[in-house]
Amino acid sequence: MWREKTVYIEVENRLEEKTALHVHGLSKPNVQDGMPEIEPTPFIHPGKSHLYQFVAWQSGSFFYHSSNPLQESNGLMGVLIVLPRQEIKIPNRDYVLLIQQWEIDQPALSSLESEVFKPKNLNRNPNFFTINGKSFPDTTPLDVRYGEKVRVRFINNANMSHTMHIHGHDFKIIEEDAFKRKGKYLDTINLPSGKRFDVDLVASNPGIWPVNGTKPFHKTNNGVSPGGMITRLRYI
């Protein structure tokens, strides 16, 4: 969506419990903020719907989630990107990397069972780590061509901070929490919980390069390596 446009989000509650929607980081009228436990926004009861309406006054990377922490920790969230009305240097490619963590019962550390599991509430002791809902080797590569300008939007929806590293490339911070920054060049960035960083890089070093968290356990699936918070910057 575009900056300064009116946003309409209709939420239909098909759960068996009440819920509400909060857009993290984007200012809006109090009644549209989506935190009914502590403000005048209405709850959405089972079988009911609610229309949120506000102006996206600011461009940048945001995310939305249920106001109920248990629902959010079970995955009831998503990403919202607001584009500027005009951008002089438009990147050739634009990628979102949503960082999450999950606590899922397994028979033992360093073993995996291929079944459908429900995450534990609040994921306080995570053993799986994902990028855009998938852990390596199922993550989607970031495909680029030599010479392209690439934007990567890091969004951390996990309980803990995560440090991300792009191998073989330096990048510059363009925005922090949707506010412009005069970025210095880095190859590693720390993402506290709830934080968003938009970075730009130039695809100037052909190959297949890891993009990964730096903490060893976060690069595994329940201790099985390689896995977890890894994807690839892949030249095509």
Short mmCIF file of C-alpha atoms in Angstrom, two decimals:
data_model
loop_
_atom_site.label_atom_id
_atom_site.label_comp_id
_atom_site.label_asym_id
_atom_site.label_seq_id
_atom_site.Cartn_x
_atom_site.Cartn_y
_atom_site.Cartn_z
CA MET A 1 0.00 0.00 0.00
CA TRP A 2 1.02 3.64 -0.42
CA ARG A 3 1.79 6.29 2.17
CA GLU A 4 -0.98 8.81 2.91
CA LYS A 5 -3.65 6.41 1.66
CA THR A 6 -6.53 5.22 3.84
CA VAL A 7 -6.14 1.65 5.05
CA TYR A 8 -9.20 -0.58 5.42
CA ILE A 9 -8.69 -3.88 7.26
CA GLU A 10 -11.74 -6.03 7.93
CA VAL A 11 -11.10 -8.79 10.46
CA GLU A 12 -13.52 -11.72 10.66
CA ASN A 13 -13.13 -13.77 13.83
CA ARG A 14 -13.43 -17.50 13.15
CA LEU A 15 -11.82 -18.41 16.46
CA GLU A 16 -13.67 -19.73 19.47
CA GLU A 17 -12.50 -16.79 21.56
CA LYS A 18 -12.44 -13.01 21.22
CA THR A 19 -9.58 -11.23 19.50
CA ALA A 20 -8.44 -7.88 18.09
CA LEU A 21 -5.83 -6.64 15.60
CA HIS A 22 -2.93 -4.32 16.40
CA VAL A 23 -0.64 -2.82 13.73
CA HIS A 24 2.75 -2.47 15.40
CA GLY A 25 4.62 0.80 14.89
CA LEU A 26 2.08 2.72 12.79
CA SER A 27 0.36 5.56 14.66
CA LYS A 28 -3.41 5.72 14.34
CA PRO A 29 -6.50 6.95 16.27
CA ASN A 30 -6.85 5.38 19.71
CA VAL A 31 -10.09 3.59 18.82
CA GLN A 32 -8.32 1.91 15.86
CA ASP A 33 -5.22 0.76 17.75
CA GLY A 34 -6.48 -2.75 18.47
CA MET A 35 -5.58 -3.22 22.15
CA PRO A 36 -9.05 -3.51 23.78
CA GLU A 37 -7.67 -4.84 27.06
CA ILE A 38 -6.38 -1.34 27.91
CA GLU A 39 -7.99 1.14 25.48
CA PRO A 40 -11.37 1.86 23.81
CA THR A 41 -10.87 -0.40 20.77
CA PRO A 42 -13.65 -3.03 20.66
CA PHE A 43 -13.07 -6.76 20.97
CA ILE A 44 -14.03 -8.92 17.99
CA HIS A 45 -16.13 -11.75 19.38
CA PRO A 46 -16.41 -15.20 17.75
CA GLY A 47 -18.42 -15.06 14.54
CA LYS A 48 -18.22 -11.26 14.38
CA SER A 49 -16.13 -8.90 12.27
CA HIS A 50 -14.67 -5.42 12.68
CA LEU A 51 -13.40 -2.84 10.19
CA TYR A 52 -10.23 -0.97 11.09
CA GLN A 53 -9.74 2.28 9.20
CA PHE A 54 -6.83 4.72 9.41
CA VAL A 55 -4.41 6.70 7.25
CA ALA A 56 -0.97 5.21 6.61
CA TRP A 57 0.82 8.48 7.27
CA GLN A 58 4.27 6.90 7.34
CA SER A 59 6.05 4.61 4.88
CA GLY A 60 8.16 1.69 6.05
CA SER A 61 8.06 -1.85 7.41
CA PHE A 62 5.44 -2.78 10.01
CA PHE A 63 3.75 -5.90 11.31
CA TYR A 64 0.32 -6.68 12.72
CA HIS A 65 -0.70 -9.20 15.36
CA SER A 66 -3.48 -10.29 17.67
CA SER A 67 -3.78 -8.29 20.87
CA ASN A 68 -3.88 -11.63 22.73
CA PRO A 69 -0.25 -12.70 23.45
CA LEU A 70 -1.16 -16.40 23.32
CA GLN A 71 -2.76 -16.01 19.89
CA GLU A 72 0.23 -14.00 18.67
CA SER A 73 2.71 -16.60 19.94
CA ASN A 74 0.78 -19.26 18.00
CA GLY A 75 1.33 -17.33 14.76
CA LEU A 76 -1.60 -14.92 14.47
CA MET A 77 0.40 -12.10 12.88
CA GLY A 78 1.70 -10.83 9.54
CA VAL A 79 3.68 -8.11 7.76
CA LEU A 80 2.46 -4.74 6.48
CA ILE A 81 4.63 -2.73 4.06
CA VAL A 82 3.77 0.91 3.31
CA LEU A 83 5.54 2.28 0.24
CA PRO A 84 6.52 5.94 -0.19
CA ARG A 85 4.58 7.89 -2.78
CA GLN A 86 7.82 8.67 -4.56
CA GLU A 87 11.23 7.10 -4.19
CA ILE A 88 14.12 8.32 -6.29
CA LYS A 89 16.23 5.18 -6.01
CA ILE A 90 13.84 2.26 -6.19
CA PRO A 91 15.56 -1.07 -5.39
CA ASN A 92 15.56 -3.75 -8.05
CA ARG A 93 14.44 -6.33 -5.48
CA ASP A 94 12.67 -5.99 -2.15
CA TYR A 95 12.64 -8.85 0.38
CA VAL A 96 11.06 -9.27 3.82
CA LEU A 97 12.72 -11.52 6.41
CA LEU A 98 10.31 -12.11 9.29
CA ILE A 99 12.13 -13.61 12.28
CA GLN A 100 10.21 -15.90 14.68
CA GLN A 101 10.90 -18.59 17.26
CA TRP A 102 8.84 -21.58 18.43
CA GLU A 103 8.78 -24.02 21.31
CA ILE A 104 7.61 -27.39 19.96
CA ASP A 105 7.63 -30.70 21.82
CA GLN A 106 10.14 -33.21 20.46
CA PRO A 107 11.21 -36.59 21.89
CA ALA A 108 14.75 -35.41 22.62
CA LEU A 109 17.29 -32.75 21.71
CA SER A 110 18.96 -33.35 18.32
CA SER A 111 16.05 -35.45 17.07
CA LEU A 112 13.09 -34.57 14.85
CA GLU A 113 9.60 -35.98 14.40
CA SER A 114 7.78 -35.22 11.15
CA GLU A 115 4.28 -34.49 12.40
CA VAL A 116 2.03 -31.50 12.89
CA PHE A 117 2.72 -29.86 16.24
CA LYS A 118 1.17 -26.90 18.01
CA PRO A 119 3.65 -24.42 19.50
CA LYS A 120 3.63 -24.02 23.25
CA ASN A 121 2.08 -20.85 24.58
CA LEU A 122 4.47 -17.86 24.47
CA ASN A 123 7.41 -19.97 23.14
CA ARG A 124 9.55 -19.22 26.19
CA ASN A 125 12.09 -22.01 25.52
CA PRO A 126 12.33 -22.07 21.72
CA ASN A 127 13.88 -24.97 19.82
CA PHE A 128 12.84 -23.96 16.29
CA PHE A 129 13.70 -20.69 14.54
CA THR A 130 12.15 -19.51 11.29
CA ILE A 131 12.43 -16.94 8.51
CA ASN A 132 9.04 -16.16 6.96
CA GLY A 133 7.54 -19.14 8.75
CA LYS A 134 10.06 -21.72 7.52
CA SER A 135 13.30 -23.14 8.85
CA PHE A 136 16.27 -24.21 6.75
CA PRO A 137 16.46 -26.07 4.38
CA ASP A 138 12.89 -25.04 3.47
CA THR A 139 13.52 -21.28 3.54
CA THR A 140 13.16 -19.35 0.27
CA PRO A 141 16.40 -17.95 -1.23
CA LEU A 142 16.81 -14.25 -1.98
CA ASP A 143 17.46 -14.33 -5.73
CA VAL A 144 19.49 -11.45 -7.20
CA ARG A 145 21.38 -10.53 -10.35
CA TYR A 146 24.82 -8.96 -10.43
CA GLY A 147 24.69 -5.17 -10.10
CA GLU A 148 21.18 -4.98 -8.67
CA LYS A 149 20.25 -2.86 -5.67
CA VAL A 150 18.55 -5.08 -3.10
CA ARG A 151 16.46 -4.06 -0.10
CA VAL A 152 16.12 -6.47 2.81
CA ARG A 153 13.53 -5.75 5.51
CA PHE A 154 14.40 -7.47 8.80
CA ILE A 155 11.41 -7.77 11.18
CA ASN A 156 11.77 -9.49 14.56
CA ASN A 157 8.53 -10.89 16.00
CA ALA A 158 10.35 -13.22 18.42
CA ASN A 159 10.55 -12.95 22.21
CA MET A 160 14.32 -12.51 22.18
CA SER A 161 16.81 -10.51 20.17
CA HIS A 162 18.37 -12.07 17.09
CA THR A 163 21.51 -11.05 15.25
CA MET A 164 21.50 -11.51 11.46
CA HIS A 165 24.53 -11.73 9.18
CA ILE A 166 24.69 -11.48 5.37
CA HIS A 167 27.79 -13.29 4.14
CA GLY A 168 29.96 -11.77 1.42
CA HIS A 169 28.23 -8.37 1.37
CA ASP A 170 28.08 -5.09 3.25
CA PHE A 171 24.78 -3.29 3.65
CA LYS A 172 23.60 0.13 4.76
CA ILE A 173 20.73 0.83 7.17
CA ILE A 174 18.07 2.87 5.36
CA GLU A 175 15.28 2.86 7.94
CA GLU A 176 14.94 1.89 11.60
CA ASP A 177 11.35 1.36 12.78
CA ALA A 178 10.19 3.20 9.62
CA PHE A 179 12.30 6.29 10.38
CA LYS A 180 15.00 7.33 7.93
CA ARG A 181 18.59 6.75 9.04
CA LYS A 182 21.91 7.83 7.62
CA GLY A 183 23.27 4.33 7.66
CA LYS A 184 26.83 3.19 8.03
CA TYR A 185 27.98 0.02 6.32
CA LEU A 186 27.59 -3.23 8.28
CA ASP A 187 27.50 -6.96 7.60
CA THR A 188 25.74 -7.95 10.84
CA ILE A 189 22.76 -6.36 12.58
CA ASN A 190 21.13 -6.95 15.97
CA LEU A 191 17.33 -7.07 16.07
CA PRO A 192 15.71 -6.61 19.49
CA SER A 193 12.19 -7.99 19.88
CA GLY A 194 9.67 -5.93 17.90
CA LYS A 195 12.38 -4.13 15.93
CA ARG A 196 12.41 -3.45 12.19
CA PHE A 197 15.42 -2.52 10.06
CA ASP A 198 15.41 -1.89 6.30
CA VAL A 199 18.84 -2.27 4.72
CA ASP A 200 20.16 -1.85 1.17
CA LEU A 201 23.01 -3.69 -0.50
CA VAL A 202 24.48 -3.93 -3.98
CA ALA A 203 24.74 -7.41 -5.48
CA SER A 204 28.44 -7.27 -6.31
CA ASN A 205 29.89 -10.62 -5.23
CA PRO A 206 28.45 -13.56 -7.22
CA GLY A 207 27.80 -16.87 -5.55
CA ILE A 208 25.41 -18.50 -3.11
CA TRP A 209 25.81 -16.74 0.23
CA PRO A 210 24.29 -17.65 3.61
CA VAL A 211 22.01 -15.17 5.36
CA ASN A 212 21.66 -16.40 8.91
CA GLY A 213 21.35 -15.77 12.60
CA THR A 214 24.68 -15.77 14.40
CA LYS A 215 23.71 -17.74 17.53
CA PRO A 216 24.68 -21.42 17.04
CA PHE A 217 21.48 -22.99 18.41
CA HIS A 218 19.36 -20.69 16.25
CA LYS A 219 20.92 -22.32 13.16
CA THR A 220 19.48 -25.73 14.07
CA ASN A 221 16.13 -27.48 14.13
CA ASN A 222 15.90 -28.74 17.72
CA GLY A 223 19.69 -29.13 17.71
CA VAL A 224 19.90 -30.72 14.25
CA SER A 225 22.27 -28.75 12.01
CA PRO A 226 22.02 -27.10 9.55
CA GLY A 227 18.57 -25.70 10.13
CA GLY A 228 16.70 -22.87 11.73
CA MET A 229 17.33 -19.25 10.89
CA ILE A 230 19.23 -19.65 7.60
CA THR A 231 18.43 -18.65 4.04
CA ARG A 232 20.61 -17.79 1.03
CA LEU A 233 21.44 -14.79 -1.12
CA ARG A 234 21.58 -16.51 -4.51
CA TYR A 235 22.85 -15.03 -7.78
CA ILE A 236 20.86 -16.13 -10.82
#
